[in-house]
mmCIF file of C-alpha atoms in Angstrom:
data_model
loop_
_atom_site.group_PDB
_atom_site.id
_atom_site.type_symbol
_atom_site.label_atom_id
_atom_site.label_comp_id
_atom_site.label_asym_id
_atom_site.label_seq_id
_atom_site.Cartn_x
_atom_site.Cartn_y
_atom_site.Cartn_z
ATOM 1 C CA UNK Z 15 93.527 92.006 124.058
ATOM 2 C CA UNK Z 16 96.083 94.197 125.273
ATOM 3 C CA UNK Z 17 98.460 96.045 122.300
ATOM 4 C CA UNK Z 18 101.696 94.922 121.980
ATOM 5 C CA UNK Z 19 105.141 97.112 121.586
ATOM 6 C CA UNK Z 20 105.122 97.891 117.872
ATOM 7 C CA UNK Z 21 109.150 97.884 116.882
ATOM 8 C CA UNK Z 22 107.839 97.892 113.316
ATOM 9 C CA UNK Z 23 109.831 99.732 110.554
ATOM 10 C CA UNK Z 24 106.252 100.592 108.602
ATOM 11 C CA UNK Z 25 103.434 100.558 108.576
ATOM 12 C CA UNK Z 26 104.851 101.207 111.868
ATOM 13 C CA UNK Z 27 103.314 102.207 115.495
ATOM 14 C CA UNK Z 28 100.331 105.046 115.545
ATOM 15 C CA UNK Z 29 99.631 107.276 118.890
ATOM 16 C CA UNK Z 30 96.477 105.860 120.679
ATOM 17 C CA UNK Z 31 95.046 108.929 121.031
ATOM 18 C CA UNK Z 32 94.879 108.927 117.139
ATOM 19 C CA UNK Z 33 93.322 105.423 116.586
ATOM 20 C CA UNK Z 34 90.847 106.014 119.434
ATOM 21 C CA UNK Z 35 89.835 109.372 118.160
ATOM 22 C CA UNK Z 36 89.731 107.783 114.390
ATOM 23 C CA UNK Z 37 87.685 104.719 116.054
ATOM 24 C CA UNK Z 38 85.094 107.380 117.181
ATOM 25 C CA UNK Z 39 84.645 109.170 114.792
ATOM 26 C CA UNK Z 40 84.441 105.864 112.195
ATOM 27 C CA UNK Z 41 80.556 105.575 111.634
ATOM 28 C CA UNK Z 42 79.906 109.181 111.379
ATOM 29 C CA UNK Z 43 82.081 112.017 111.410
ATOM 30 C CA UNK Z 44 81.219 115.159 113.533
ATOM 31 C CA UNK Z 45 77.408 114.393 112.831
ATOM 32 C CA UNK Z 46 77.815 113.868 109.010
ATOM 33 C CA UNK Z 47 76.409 110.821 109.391
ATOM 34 C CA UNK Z 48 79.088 108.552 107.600
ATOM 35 C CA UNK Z 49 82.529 107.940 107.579
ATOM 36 C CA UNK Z 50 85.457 109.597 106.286
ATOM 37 C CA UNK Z 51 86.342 106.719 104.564
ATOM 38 C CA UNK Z 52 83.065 107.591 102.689
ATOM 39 C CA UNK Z 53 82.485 110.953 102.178
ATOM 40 C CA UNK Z 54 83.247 112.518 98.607
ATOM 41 C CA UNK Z 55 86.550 114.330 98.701
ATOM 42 C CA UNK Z 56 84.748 117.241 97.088
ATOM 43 C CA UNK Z 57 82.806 117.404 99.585
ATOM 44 C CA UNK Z 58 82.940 121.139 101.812
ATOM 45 C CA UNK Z 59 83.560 118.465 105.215
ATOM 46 C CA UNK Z 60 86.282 116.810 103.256
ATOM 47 C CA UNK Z 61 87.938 120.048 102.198
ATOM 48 C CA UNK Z 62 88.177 120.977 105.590
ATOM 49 C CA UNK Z 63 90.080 117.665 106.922
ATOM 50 C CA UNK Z 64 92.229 118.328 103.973
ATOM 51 C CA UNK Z 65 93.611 122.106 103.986
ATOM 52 C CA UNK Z 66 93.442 121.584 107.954
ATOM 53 C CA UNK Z 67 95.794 118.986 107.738
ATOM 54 C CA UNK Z 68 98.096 120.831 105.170
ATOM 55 C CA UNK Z 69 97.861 124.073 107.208
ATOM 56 C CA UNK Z 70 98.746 122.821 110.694
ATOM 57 C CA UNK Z 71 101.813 120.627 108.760
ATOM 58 C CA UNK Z 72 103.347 124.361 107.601
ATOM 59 C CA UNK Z 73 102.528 125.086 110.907
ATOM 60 C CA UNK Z 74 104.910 122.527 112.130
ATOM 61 C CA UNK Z 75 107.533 122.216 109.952
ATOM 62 C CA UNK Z 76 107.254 125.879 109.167
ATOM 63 C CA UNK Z 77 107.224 125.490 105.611
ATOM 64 C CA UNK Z 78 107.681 129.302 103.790
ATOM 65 C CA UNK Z 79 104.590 130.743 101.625
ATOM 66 C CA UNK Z 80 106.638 129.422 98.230
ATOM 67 C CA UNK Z 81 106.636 125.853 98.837
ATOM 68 C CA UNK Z 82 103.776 123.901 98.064
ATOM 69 C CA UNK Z 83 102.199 120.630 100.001
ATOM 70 C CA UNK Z 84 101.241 117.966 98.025
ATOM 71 C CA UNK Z 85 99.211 114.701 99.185
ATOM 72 C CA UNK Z 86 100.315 112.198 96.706
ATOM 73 C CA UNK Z 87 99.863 108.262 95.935
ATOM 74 C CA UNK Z 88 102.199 105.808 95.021
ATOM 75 C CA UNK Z 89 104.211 105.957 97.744
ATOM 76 C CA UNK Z 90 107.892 106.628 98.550
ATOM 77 C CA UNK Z 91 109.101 104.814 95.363
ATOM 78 C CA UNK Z 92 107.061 106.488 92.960
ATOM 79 C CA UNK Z 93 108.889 109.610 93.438
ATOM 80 C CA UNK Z 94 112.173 107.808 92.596
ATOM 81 C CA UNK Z 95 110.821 108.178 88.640
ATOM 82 C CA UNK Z 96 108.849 111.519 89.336
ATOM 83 C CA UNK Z 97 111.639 113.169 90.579
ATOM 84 C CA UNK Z 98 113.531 112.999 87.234
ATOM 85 C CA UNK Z 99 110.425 113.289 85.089
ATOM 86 C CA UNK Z 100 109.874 116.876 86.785
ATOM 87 C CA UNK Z 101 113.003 118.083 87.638
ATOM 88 C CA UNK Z 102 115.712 116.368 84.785
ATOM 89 C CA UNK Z 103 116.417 119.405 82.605
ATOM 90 C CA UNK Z 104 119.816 119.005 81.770
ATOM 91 C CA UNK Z 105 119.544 115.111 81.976
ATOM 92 C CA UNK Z 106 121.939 115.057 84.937
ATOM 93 C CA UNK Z 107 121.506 114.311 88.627
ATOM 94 C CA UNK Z 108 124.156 113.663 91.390
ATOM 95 C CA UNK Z 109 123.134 110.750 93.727
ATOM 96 C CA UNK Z 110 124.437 109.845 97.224
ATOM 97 C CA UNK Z 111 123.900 106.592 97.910
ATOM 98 C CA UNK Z 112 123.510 105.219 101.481
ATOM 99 C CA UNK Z 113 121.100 102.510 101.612
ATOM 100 C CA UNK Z 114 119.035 100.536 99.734
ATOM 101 C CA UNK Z 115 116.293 103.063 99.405
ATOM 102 C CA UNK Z 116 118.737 105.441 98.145
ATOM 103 C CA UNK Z 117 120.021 103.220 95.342
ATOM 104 C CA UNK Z 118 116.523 102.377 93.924
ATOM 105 C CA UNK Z 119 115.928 105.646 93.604
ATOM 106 C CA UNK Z 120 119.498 105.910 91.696
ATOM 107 C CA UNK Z 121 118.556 103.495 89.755
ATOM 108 C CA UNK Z 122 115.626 104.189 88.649
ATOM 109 C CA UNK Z 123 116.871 107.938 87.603
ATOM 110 C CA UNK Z 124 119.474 106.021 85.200
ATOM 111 C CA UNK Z 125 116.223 105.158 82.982
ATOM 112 C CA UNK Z 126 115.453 109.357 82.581
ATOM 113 C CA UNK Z 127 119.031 110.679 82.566
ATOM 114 C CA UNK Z 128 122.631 110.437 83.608
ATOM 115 C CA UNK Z 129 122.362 109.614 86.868
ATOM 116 C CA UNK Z 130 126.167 109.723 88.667
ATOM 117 C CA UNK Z 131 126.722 108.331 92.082
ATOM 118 C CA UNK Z 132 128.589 111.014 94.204
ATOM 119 C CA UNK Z 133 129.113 109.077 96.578
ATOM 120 C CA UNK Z 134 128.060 105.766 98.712
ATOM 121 C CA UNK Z 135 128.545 103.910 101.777
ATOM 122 C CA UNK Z 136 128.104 100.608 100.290
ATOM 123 C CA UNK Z 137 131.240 99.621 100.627
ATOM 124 C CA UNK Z 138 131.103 98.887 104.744
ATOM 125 C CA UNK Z 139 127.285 97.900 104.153
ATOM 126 C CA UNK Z 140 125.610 101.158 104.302
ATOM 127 C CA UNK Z 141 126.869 101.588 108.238
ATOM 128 C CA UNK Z 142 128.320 104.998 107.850
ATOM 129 C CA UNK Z 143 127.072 108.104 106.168
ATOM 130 C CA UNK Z 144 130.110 109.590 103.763
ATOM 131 C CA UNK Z 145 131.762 112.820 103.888
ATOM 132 C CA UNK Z 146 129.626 114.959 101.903
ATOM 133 C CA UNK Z 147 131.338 118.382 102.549
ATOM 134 C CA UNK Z 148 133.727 118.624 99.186
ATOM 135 C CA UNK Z 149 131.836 116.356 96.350
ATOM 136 C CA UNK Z 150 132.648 116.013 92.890
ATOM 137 C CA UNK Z 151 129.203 116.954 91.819
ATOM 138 C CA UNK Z 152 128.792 117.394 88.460
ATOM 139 C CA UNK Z 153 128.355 121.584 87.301
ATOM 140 C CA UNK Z 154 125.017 121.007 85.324
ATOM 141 C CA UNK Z 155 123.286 118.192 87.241
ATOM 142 C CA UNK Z 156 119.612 119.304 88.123
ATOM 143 C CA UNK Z 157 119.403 118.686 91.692
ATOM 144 C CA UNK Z 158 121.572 116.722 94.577
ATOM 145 C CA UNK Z 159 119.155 113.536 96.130
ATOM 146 C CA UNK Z 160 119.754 111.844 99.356
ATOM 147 C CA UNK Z 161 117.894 109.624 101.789
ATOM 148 C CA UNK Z 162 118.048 111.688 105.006
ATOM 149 C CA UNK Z 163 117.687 108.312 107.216
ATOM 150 C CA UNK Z 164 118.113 104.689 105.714
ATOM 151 C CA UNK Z 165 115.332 102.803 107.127
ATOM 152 C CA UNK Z 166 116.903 99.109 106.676
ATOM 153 C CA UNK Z 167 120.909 100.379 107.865
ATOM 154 C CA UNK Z 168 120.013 102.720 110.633
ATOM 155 C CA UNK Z 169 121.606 105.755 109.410
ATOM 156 C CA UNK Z 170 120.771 109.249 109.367
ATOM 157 C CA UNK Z 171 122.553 112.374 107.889
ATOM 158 C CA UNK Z 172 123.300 115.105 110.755
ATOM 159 C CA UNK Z 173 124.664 117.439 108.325
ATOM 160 C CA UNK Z 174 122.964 118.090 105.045
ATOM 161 C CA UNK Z 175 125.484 117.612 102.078
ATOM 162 C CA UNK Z 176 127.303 120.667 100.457
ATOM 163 C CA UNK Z 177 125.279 120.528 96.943
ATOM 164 C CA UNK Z 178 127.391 123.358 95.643
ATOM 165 C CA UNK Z 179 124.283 125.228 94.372
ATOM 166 C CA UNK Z 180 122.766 122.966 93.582
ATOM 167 C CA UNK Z 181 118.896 121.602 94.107
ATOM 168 C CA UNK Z 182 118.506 119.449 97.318
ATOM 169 C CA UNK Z 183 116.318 116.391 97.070
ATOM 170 C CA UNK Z 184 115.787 114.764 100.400
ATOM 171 C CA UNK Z 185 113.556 111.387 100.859
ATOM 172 C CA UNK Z 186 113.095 111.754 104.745
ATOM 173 C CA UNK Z 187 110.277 108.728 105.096
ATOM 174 C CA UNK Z 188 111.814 107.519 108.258
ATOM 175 C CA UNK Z 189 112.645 110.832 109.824
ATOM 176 C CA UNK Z 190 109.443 113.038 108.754
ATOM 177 C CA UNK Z 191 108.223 115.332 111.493
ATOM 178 C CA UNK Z 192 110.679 113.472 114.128
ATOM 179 C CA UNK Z 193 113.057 117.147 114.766
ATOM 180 C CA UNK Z 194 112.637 120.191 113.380
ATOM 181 C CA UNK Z 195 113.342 120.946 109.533
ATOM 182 C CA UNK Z 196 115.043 123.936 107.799
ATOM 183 C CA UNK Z 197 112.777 123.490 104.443
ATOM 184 C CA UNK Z 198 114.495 126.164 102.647
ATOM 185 C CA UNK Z 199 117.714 124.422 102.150
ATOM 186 C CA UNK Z 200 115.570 121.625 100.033
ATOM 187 C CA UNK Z 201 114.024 122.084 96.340
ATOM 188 C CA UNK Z 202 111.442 118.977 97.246
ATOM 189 C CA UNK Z 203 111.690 117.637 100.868
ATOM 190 C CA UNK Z 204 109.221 114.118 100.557
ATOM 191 C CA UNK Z 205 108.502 111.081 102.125
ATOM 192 C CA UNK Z 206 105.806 107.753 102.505
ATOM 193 C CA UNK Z 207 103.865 108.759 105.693
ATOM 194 C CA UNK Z 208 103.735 104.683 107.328
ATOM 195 C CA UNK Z 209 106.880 105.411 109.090
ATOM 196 C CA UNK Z 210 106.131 108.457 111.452
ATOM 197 C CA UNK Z 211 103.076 109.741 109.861
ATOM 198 C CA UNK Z 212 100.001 107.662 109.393
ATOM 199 C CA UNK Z 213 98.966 104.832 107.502
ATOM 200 C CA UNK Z 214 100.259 103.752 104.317
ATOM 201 C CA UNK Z 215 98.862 104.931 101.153
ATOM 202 C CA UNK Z 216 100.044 108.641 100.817
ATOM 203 C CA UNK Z 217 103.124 110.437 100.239
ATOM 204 C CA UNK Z 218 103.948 114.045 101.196
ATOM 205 C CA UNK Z 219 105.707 116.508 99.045
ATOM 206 C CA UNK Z 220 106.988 119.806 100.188
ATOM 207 C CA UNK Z 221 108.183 121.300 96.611
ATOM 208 C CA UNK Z 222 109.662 124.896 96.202
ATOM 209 C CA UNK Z 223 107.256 126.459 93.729
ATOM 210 C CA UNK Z 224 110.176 127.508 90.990
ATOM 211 C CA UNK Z 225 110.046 123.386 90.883
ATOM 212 C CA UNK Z 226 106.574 123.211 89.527
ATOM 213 C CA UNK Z 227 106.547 123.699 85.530
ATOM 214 C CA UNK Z 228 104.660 122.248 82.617
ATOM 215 C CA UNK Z 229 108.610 121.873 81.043
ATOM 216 C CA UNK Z 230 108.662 118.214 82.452
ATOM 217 C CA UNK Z 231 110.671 115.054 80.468
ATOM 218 C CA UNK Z 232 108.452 114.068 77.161
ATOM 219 C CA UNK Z 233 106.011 111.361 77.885
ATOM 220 C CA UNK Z 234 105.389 112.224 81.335
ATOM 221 C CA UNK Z 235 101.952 111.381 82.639
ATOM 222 C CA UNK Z 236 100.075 113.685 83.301
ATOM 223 C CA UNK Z 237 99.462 112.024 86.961
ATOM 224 C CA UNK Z 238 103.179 112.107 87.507
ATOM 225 C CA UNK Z 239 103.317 116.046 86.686
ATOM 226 C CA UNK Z 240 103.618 117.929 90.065
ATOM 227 C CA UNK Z 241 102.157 120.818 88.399
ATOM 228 C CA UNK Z 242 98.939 118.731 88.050
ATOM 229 C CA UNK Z 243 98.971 118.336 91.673
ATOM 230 C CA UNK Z 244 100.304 121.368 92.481
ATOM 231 C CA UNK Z 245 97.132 123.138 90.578
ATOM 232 C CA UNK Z 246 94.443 121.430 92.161
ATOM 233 C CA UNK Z 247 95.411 120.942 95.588
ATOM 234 C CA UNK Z 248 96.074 117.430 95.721
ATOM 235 C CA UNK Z 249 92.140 116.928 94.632
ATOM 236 C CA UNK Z 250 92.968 116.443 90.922
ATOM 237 C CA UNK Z 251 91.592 113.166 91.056
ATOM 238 C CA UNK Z 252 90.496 110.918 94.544
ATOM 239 C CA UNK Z 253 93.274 111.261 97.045
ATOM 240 C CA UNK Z 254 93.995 108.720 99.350
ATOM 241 C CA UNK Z 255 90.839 110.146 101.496
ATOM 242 C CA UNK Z 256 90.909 108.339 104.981
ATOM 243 C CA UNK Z 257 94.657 108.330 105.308
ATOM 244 C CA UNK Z 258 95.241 112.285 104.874
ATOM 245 C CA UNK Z 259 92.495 111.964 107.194
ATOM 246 C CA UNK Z 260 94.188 110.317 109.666
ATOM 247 C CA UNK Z 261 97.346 112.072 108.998
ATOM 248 C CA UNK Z 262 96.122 115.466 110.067
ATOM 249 C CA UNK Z 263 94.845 114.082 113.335
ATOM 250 C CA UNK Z 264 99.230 112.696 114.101
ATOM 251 C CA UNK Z 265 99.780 116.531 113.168
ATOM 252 C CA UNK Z 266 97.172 117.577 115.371
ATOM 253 C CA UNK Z 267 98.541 115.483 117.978
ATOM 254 C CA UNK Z 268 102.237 116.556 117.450
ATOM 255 C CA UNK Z 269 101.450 119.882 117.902
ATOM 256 C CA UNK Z 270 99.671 119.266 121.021
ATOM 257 C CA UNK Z 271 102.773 117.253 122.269
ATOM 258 C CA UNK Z 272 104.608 120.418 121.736
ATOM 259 C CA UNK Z 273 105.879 120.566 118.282
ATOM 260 C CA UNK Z 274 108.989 118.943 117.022
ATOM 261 C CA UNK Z 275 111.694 120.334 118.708
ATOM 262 C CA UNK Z 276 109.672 118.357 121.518
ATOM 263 C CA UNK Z 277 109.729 115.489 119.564
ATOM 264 C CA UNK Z 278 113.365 115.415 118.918
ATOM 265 C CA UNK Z 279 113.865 115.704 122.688
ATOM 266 C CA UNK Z 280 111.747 112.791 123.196
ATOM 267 C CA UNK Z 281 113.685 110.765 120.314
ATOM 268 C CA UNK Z 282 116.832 111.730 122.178
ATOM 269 C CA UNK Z 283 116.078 110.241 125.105
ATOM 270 C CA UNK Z 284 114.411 107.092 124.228
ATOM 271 C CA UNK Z 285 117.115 106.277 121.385
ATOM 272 C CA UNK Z 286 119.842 106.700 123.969
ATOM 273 C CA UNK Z 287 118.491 104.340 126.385
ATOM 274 C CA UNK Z 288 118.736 101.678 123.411
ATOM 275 C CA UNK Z 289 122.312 102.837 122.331
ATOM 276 C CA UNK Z 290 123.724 103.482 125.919
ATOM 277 C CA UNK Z 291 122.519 99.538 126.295
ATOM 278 C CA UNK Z 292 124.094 98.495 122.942
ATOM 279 C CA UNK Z 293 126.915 100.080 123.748
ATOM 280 C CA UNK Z 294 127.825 98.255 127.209
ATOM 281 C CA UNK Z 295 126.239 94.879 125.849
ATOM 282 C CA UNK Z 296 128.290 91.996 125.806
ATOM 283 C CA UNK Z 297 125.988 90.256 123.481
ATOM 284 C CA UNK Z 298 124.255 92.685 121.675
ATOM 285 C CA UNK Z 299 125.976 95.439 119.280
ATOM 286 C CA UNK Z 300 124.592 98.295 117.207
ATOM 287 C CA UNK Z 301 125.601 97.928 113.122
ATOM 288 C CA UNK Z 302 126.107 102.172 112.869
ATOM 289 C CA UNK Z 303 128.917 104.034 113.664
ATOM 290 C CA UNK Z 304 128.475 106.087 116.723
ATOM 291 C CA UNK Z 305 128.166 109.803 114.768
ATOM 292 C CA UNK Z 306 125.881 108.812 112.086
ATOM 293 C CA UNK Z 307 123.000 106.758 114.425
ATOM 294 C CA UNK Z 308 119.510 107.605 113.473
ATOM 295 C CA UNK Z 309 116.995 108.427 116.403
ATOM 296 C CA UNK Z 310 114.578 106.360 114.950
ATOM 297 C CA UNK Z 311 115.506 102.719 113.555
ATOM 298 C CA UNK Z 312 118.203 100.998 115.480
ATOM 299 C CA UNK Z 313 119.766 98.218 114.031
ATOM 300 C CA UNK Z 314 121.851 95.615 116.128
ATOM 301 C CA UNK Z 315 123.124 92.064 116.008
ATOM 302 C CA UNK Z 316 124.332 88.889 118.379
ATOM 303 C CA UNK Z 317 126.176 87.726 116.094
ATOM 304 C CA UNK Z 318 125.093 84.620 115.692
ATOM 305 C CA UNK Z 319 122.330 83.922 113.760
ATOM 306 C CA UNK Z 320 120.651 81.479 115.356
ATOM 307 C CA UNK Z 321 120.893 83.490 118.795
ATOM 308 C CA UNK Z 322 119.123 86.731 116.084
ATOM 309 C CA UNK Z 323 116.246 84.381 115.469
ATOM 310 C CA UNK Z 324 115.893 82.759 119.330
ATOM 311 C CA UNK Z 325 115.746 86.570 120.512
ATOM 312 C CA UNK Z 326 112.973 87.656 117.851
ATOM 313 C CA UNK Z 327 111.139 84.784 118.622
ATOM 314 C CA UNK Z 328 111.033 85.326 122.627
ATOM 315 C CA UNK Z 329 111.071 88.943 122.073
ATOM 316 C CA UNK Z 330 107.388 87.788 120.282
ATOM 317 C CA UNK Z 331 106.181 85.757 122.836
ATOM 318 C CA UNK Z 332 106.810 88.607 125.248
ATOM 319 C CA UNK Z 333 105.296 91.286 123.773
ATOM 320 C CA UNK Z 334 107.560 92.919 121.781
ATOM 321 C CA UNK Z 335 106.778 92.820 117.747
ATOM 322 C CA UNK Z 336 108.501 92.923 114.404
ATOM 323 C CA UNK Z 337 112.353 93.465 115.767
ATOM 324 C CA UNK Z 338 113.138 90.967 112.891
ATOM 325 C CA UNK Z 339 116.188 92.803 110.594
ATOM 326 C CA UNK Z 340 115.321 93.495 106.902
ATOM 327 C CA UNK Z 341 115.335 90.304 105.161
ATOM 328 C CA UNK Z 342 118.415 92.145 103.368
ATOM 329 C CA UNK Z 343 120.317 92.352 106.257
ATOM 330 C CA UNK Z 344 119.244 90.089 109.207
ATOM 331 C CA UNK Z 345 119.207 90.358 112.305
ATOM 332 C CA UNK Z 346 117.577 92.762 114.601
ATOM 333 C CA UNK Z 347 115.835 96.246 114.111
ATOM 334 C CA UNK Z 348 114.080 98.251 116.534
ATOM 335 C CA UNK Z 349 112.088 101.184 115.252
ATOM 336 C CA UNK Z 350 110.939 103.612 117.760
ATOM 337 C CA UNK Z 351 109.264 106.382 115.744
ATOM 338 C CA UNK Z 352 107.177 109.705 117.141
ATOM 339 C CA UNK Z 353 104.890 107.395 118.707
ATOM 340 C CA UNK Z 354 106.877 104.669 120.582
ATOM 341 C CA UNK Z 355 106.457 105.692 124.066
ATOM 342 C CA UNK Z 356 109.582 105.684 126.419
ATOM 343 C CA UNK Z 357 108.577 102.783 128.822
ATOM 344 C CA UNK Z 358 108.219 100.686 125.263
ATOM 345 C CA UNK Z 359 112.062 101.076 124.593
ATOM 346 C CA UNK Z 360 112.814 100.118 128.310
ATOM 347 C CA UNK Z 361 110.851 97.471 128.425
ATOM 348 C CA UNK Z 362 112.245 96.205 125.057
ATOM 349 C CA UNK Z 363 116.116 96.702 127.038
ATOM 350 C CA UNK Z 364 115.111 95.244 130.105
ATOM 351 C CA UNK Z 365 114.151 91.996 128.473
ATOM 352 C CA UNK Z 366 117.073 92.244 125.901
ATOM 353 C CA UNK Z 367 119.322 92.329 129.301
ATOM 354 C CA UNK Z 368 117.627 89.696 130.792
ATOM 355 C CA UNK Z 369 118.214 87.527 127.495
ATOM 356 C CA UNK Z 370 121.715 88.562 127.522
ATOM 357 C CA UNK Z 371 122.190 86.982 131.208
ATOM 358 C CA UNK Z 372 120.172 83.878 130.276
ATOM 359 C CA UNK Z 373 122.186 83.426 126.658
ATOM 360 C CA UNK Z 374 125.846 84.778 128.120
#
């Protein structure tokens, strides 16, 4: 069985080298004699495949000495409530919202505080990222929160917003480890690893260590403290073992492929090979405008939607998986994260031209 082109959005595509490596090492770990996947995470082994993987993430991202790395559970969406549990002091926080992920996590800060929208794309269907250079945001809310690239629209901020002072809060799921980072212009920079990272089950936090008090909102758990975290390493109780596990082997592998300023090159090019297409398509057409595309989910449409569902369905047959659209949007989405490899993206536009001549 050969492996197919992966387009998923996540749990999305994995490097080889990675899986292979993991498959090796599956029935006993560097002479252990078991698996990761069963070794106690107190264990001296296990505390190495944990603080490697956190140290050779700083070592990427550079992340400064007064941050901390968390490993967390829960995923993406539980940070939407932990967020405000930790960090609402003043009961206030300025959202911007630009996709559905973005207005969850809005939402669900409404329940802690007075959450304001500062601003939102909604109104063309989250296909533009707004002006964020002169905001009315509010003088005592507790931090600014974004979504740095909207999964589902195919949007992704090239500037960071002007938080006039205040706390950045970035959810960068979709665009984790895909181009080099300037942490220190972020009070938490997080995000669910199945996009770019590794398999689902843990969430990264990168939290500036002023963040990280016992002063949280009353009736936090004690789970959803950061400072519990924060305190015992991510071991405070069983992290998601196998996945940090195979998390610190992508890092391993990113730095080998050069780092992420690497990366971004390689995003570069294989995301313009799918726009440059888009763009000269007389069937197809990208959903974004032009100056706020992300490099890694690239939404597009026929527009018709029974041409959408003939394309996904050959694209199948041929090879290419999971270009279906979120069922909130429809049609087409290709994602082509860290580890989509170039010749997967022009093999995807070859066939998409060939459909276009057969479908004209």
């Amino acid at each position: 069985m050969s492996r197919v082109y992966n387009f998923s959005a996540g749990p999305a595509v994995l490097p080889e080298e990675v899986l292979r490596e993991a498959a090796e090492e599956m029935m006993d770990y560097r002479g252990s004699g078991m698996s990761v996947m069963e070794m106690s995470h107190r264990s001296k082994v296990y505390d190495t495949i944990i603080k490697e993987a956190e140290s050779d993430l700083r070592e990427l991202m550079n992340i400064p000495d007064n941050y901390k790395v968390l490993f967390l559970q829960g995923g993406a969406s539980q940070q939407f409530a932990m967020i405000p549990m930790n960090l609402m002091k003043n009961k206030k926080a300025a959202y911007i919202v630009t996709g559905q992920w973005a207005k969850k996590a809005w939402k669900e800060a409404q329940i802690y505080g007075d959450a304001v929208a500062v601003a939102s794309s909604e109104d063309k269907t989250f296909s533009y990222i707004p002006d964020c250079s002169d905001l009315d945001i509010p003088e005592d809310a507790d931090y600014v929160y974004i979504c740095e690239n909207n999964t589902i629209y195919g949007t992704k901020y090239k500037e960071l917003p002007n938080t006039k002072g205040h706390i950045l809060v970035a959810d960068v799921s979709s665009c984790f480890l895909s181009e080099p980072v300037d942490v220190t212009k972020y009070g938490i920079i997080y995000g669910g690893v199945q996009k770019n990272i590794g398999p689902a089950g843990v969430v990264i936090v990168i939290i500036r260590e002023d963040l990280i008090t016992e002063d949280t909102l009353p009736g936090t758990p004690t789970m959803l403290k950061y400072k519990t975290h924060a305190d015992a390493d991510s071991l405070y109780n069983t992290p998601p073992a196998y996945g940090i596990y195979v998390c610190g082997k992508v890092f391993k592998w990113l730095k080998k492929m050069g780092g992420l300023s690497v990366m971004k090159e390689r995003n570069e090019e294989k995301a313009k090979i799918l726009y440059d297409f888009l763009d000269e398509s007389k069937l197809f057409k990208g959903t974004v405008v032009k100056e706020d595309r992300s490099l890694m989910n690239v939404p597009f449409v026929t527009g018709s939607d029974e041409l959408d569902a003939k394309f996904v369905a050959e694209a199948k047959a041929a090879g290419f998986e999971n270009l279906k659209g979120h069922r909130s949007v429809g049609g087409m989405r290709a994602s082509i994260y860290n580890a989509m490899p170039k010749e997967g993206v022009e093999k995807l536009v070859a066939f998409m031209r060939e459909f276009e001549k057969n479908n004209a």
